[in-house]
Coordinates of N, CA and C in Angstrom, one line a residue:
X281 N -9.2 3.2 2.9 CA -9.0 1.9 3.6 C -9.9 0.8 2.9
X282 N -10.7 1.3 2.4 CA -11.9 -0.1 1.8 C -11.2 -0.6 0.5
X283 N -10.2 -0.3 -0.3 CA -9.2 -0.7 -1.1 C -8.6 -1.8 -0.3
X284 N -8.1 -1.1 0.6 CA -7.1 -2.2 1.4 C -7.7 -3.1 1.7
X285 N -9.5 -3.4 2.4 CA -10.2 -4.4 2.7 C -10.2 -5.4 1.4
X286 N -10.7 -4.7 0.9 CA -10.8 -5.6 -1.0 C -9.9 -6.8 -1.3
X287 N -8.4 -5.9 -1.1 CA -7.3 -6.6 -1.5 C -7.2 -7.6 -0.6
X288 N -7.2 -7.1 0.4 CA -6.9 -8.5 1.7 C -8.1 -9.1 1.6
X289 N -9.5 -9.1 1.7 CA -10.3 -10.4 1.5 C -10.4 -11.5 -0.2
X290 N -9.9 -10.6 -1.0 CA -9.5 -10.9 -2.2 C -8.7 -12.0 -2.5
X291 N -7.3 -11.7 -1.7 CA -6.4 -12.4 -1.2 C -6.1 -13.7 -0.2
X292 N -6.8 -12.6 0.8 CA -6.8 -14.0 2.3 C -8.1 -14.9 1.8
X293 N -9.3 -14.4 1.9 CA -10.4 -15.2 2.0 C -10.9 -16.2 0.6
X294 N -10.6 -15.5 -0.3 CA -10.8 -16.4 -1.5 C -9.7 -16.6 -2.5
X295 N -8.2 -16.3 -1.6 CA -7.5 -16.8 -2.3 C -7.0 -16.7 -3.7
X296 N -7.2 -15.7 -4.0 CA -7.2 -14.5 -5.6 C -5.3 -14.7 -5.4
X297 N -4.7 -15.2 -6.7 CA -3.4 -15.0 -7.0 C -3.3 -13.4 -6.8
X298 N -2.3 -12.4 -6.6 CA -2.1 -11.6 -6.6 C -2.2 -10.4 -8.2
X299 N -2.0 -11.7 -9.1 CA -2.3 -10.9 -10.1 C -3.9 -10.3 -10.9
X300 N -4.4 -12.0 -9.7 CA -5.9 -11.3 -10.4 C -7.0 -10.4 -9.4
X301 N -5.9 -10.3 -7.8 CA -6.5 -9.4 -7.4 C -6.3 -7.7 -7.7
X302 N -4.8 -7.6 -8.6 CA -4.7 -6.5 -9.5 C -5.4 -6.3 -10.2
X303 N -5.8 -7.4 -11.1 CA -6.9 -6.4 -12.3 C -8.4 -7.0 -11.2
X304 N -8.5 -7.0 -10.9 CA -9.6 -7.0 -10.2 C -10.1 -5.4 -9.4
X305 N -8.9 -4.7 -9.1 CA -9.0 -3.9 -8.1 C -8.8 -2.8 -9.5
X306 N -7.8 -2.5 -10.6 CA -8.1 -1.9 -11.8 C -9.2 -1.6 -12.3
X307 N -10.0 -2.9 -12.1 CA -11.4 -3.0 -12.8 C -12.7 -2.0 -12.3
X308 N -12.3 -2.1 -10.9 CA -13.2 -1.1 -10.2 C -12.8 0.3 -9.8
X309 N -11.3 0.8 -10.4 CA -11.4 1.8 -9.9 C -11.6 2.9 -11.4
X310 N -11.6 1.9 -12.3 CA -12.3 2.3 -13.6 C -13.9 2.4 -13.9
X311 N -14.7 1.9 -12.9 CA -15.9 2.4 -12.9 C -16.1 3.7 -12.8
X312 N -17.2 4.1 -13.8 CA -17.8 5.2 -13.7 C -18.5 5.9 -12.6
X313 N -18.2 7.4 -12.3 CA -18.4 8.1 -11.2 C -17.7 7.7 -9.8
X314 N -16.9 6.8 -10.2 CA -16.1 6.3 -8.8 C -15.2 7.6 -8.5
X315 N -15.3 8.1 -7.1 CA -14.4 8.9 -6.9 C -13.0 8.8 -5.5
X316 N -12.0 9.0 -5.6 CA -10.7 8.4 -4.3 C -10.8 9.3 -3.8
X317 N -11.0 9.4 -2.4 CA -10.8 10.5 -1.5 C -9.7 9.9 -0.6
X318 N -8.8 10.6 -0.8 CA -7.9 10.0 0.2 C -6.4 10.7 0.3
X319 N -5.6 10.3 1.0 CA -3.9 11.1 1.3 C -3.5 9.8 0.7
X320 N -4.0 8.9 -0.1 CA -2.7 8.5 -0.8 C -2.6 8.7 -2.0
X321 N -1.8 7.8 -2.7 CA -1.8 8.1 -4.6 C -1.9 6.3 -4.7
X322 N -2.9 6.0 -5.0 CA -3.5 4.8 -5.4 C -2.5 4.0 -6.5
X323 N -2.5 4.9 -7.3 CA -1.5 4.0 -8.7 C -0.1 3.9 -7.7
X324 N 0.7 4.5 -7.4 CA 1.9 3.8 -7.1 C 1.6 2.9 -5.6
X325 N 0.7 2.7 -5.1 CA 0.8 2.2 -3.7 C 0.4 0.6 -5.1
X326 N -0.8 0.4 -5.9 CA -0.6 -0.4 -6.2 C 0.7 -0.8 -7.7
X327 N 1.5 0.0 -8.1 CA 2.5 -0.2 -8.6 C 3.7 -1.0 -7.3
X328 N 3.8 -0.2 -6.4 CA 4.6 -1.2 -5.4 C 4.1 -2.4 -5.2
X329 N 2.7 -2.4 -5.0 CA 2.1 -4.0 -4.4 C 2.6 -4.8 -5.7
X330 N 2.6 -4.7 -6.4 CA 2.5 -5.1 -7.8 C 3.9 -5.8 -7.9
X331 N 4.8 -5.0 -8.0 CA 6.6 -4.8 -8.1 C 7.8 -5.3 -7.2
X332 N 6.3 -5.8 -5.7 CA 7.4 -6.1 -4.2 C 6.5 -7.0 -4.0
X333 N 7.3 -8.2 -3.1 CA 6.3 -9.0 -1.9 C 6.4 -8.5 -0.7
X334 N 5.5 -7.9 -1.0 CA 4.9 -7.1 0.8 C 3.3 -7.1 0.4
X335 N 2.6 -6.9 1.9 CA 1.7 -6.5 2.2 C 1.0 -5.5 1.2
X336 N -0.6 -5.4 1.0 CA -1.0 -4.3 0.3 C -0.9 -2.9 1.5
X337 N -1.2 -3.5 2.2 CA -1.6 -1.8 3.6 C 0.1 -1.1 3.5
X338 N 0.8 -2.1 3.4 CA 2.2 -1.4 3.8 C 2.6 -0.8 2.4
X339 N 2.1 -1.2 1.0 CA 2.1 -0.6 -0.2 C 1.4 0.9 0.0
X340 N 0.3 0.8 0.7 CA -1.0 1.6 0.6 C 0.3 2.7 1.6
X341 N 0.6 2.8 2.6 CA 0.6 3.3 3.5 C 2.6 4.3 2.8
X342 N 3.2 3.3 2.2 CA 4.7 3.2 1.1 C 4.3 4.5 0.1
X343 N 2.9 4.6 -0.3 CA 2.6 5.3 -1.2 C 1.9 6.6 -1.2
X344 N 2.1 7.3 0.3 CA 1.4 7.8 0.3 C 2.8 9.0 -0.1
X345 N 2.1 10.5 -0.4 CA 2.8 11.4 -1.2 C 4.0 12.1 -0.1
X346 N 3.5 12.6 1.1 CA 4.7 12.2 2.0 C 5.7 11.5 2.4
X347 N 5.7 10.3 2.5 CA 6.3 9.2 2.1 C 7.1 9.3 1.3
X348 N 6.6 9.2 -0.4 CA 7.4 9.2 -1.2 C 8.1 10.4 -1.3
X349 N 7.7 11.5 -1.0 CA 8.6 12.4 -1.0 C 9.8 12.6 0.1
X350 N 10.0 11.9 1.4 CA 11.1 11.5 1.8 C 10.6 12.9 3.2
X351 N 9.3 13.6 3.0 CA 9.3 14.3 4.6 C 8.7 13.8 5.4
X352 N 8.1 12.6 5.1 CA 7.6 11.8 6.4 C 8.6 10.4 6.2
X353 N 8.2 9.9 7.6 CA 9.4 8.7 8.0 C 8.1 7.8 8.2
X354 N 8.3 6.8 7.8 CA 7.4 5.6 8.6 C 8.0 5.0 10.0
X355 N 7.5 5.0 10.5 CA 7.8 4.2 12.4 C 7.0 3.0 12.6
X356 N 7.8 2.1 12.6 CA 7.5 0.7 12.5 C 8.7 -0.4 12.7
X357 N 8.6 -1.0 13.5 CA 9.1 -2.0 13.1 C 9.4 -3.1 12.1
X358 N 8.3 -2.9 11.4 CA 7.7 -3.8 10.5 C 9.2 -3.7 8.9
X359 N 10.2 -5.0 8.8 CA 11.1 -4.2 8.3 C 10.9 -4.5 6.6
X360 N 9.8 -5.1 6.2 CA 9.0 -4.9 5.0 C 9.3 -3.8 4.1
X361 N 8.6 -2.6 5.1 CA 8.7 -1.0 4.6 C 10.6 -0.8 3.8
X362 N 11.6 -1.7 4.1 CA 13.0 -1.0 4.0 C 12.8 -1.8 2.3
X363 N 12.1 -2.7 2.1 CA 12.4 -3.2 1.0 C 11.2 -2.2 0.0
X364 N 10.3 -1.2 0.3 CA 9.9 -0.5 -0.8 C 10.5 0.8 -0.7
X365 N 11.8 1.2 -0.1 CA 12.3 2.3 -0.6 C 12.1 4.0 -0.1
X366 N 11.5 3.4 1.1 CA 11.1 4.6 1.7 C 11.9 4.8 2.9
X367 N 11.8 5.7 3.7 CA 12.5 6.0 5.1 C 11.5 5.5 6.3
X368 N 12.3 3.8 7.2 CA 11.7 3.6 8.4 C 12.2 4.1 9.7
X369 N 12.1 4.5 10.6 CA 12.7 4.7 11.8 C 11.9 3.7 12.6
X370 N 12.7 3.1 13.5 CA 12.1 1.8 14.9 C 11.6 3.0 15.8
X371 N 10.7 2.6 16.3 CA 10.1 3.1 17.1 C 11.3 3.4 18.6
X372 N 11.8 2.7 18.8 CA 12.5 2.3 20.3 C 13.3 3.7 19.9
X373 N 14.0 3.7 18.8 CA 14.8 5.2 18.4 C 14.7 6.3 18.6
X374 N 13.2 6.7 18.5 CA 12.5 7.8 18.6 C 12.8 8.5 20.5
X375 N 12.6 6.9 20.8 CA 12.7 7.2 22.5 C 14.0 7.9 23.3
X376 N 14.8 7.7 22.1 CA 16.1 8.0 23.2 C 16.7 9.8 22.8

């Protein structure tokens, strides 16, 4: 998640074009001894952010390996998610 913070104060608070919050965020995950602990895959969440106008979290969250492999669904209304190619279900669906 502290990726995700980056990008969004990067963005929101100082206003960083999108492209230079890309290599910005490249920059540092090229530092030495940096290590990703996490359920996602970093390069394609920021390949989508990169590739689509959406949100980074909904990139971050688009990219995760579940996800892309089509056995998890995202549930959301949020209809962002249908434009990076993944499977959404509405929540209200689930209910019936």
């Amino acid at each position: 998640m502290v990726i995700s913070e980056i990008v969004w104060t990067l963005g929101s608070y100082y206003k960083f074009p999108k492209k230079k919050v890309l290599r910005t965020i490249q920059g540092i995950l090229h530092l030495s001894g940096l290590k990703i602990v996490d359920e996602y895959d970093i390069n394609k969440s920021l390949a989508l952010y990169e590739s689509h106008t959406c949100k980074y979290i909904d990139a971050m969250i688009a990219g995760m390996p579940g996800v892309q492999s089509g056995a998890w669904n995202i549930v959301s209304y949020d209809k962002e998610f249908d434009k990076l190619g993944v499977k959404r279900v509405v929540p209200a669906k689930l209910l019936k």
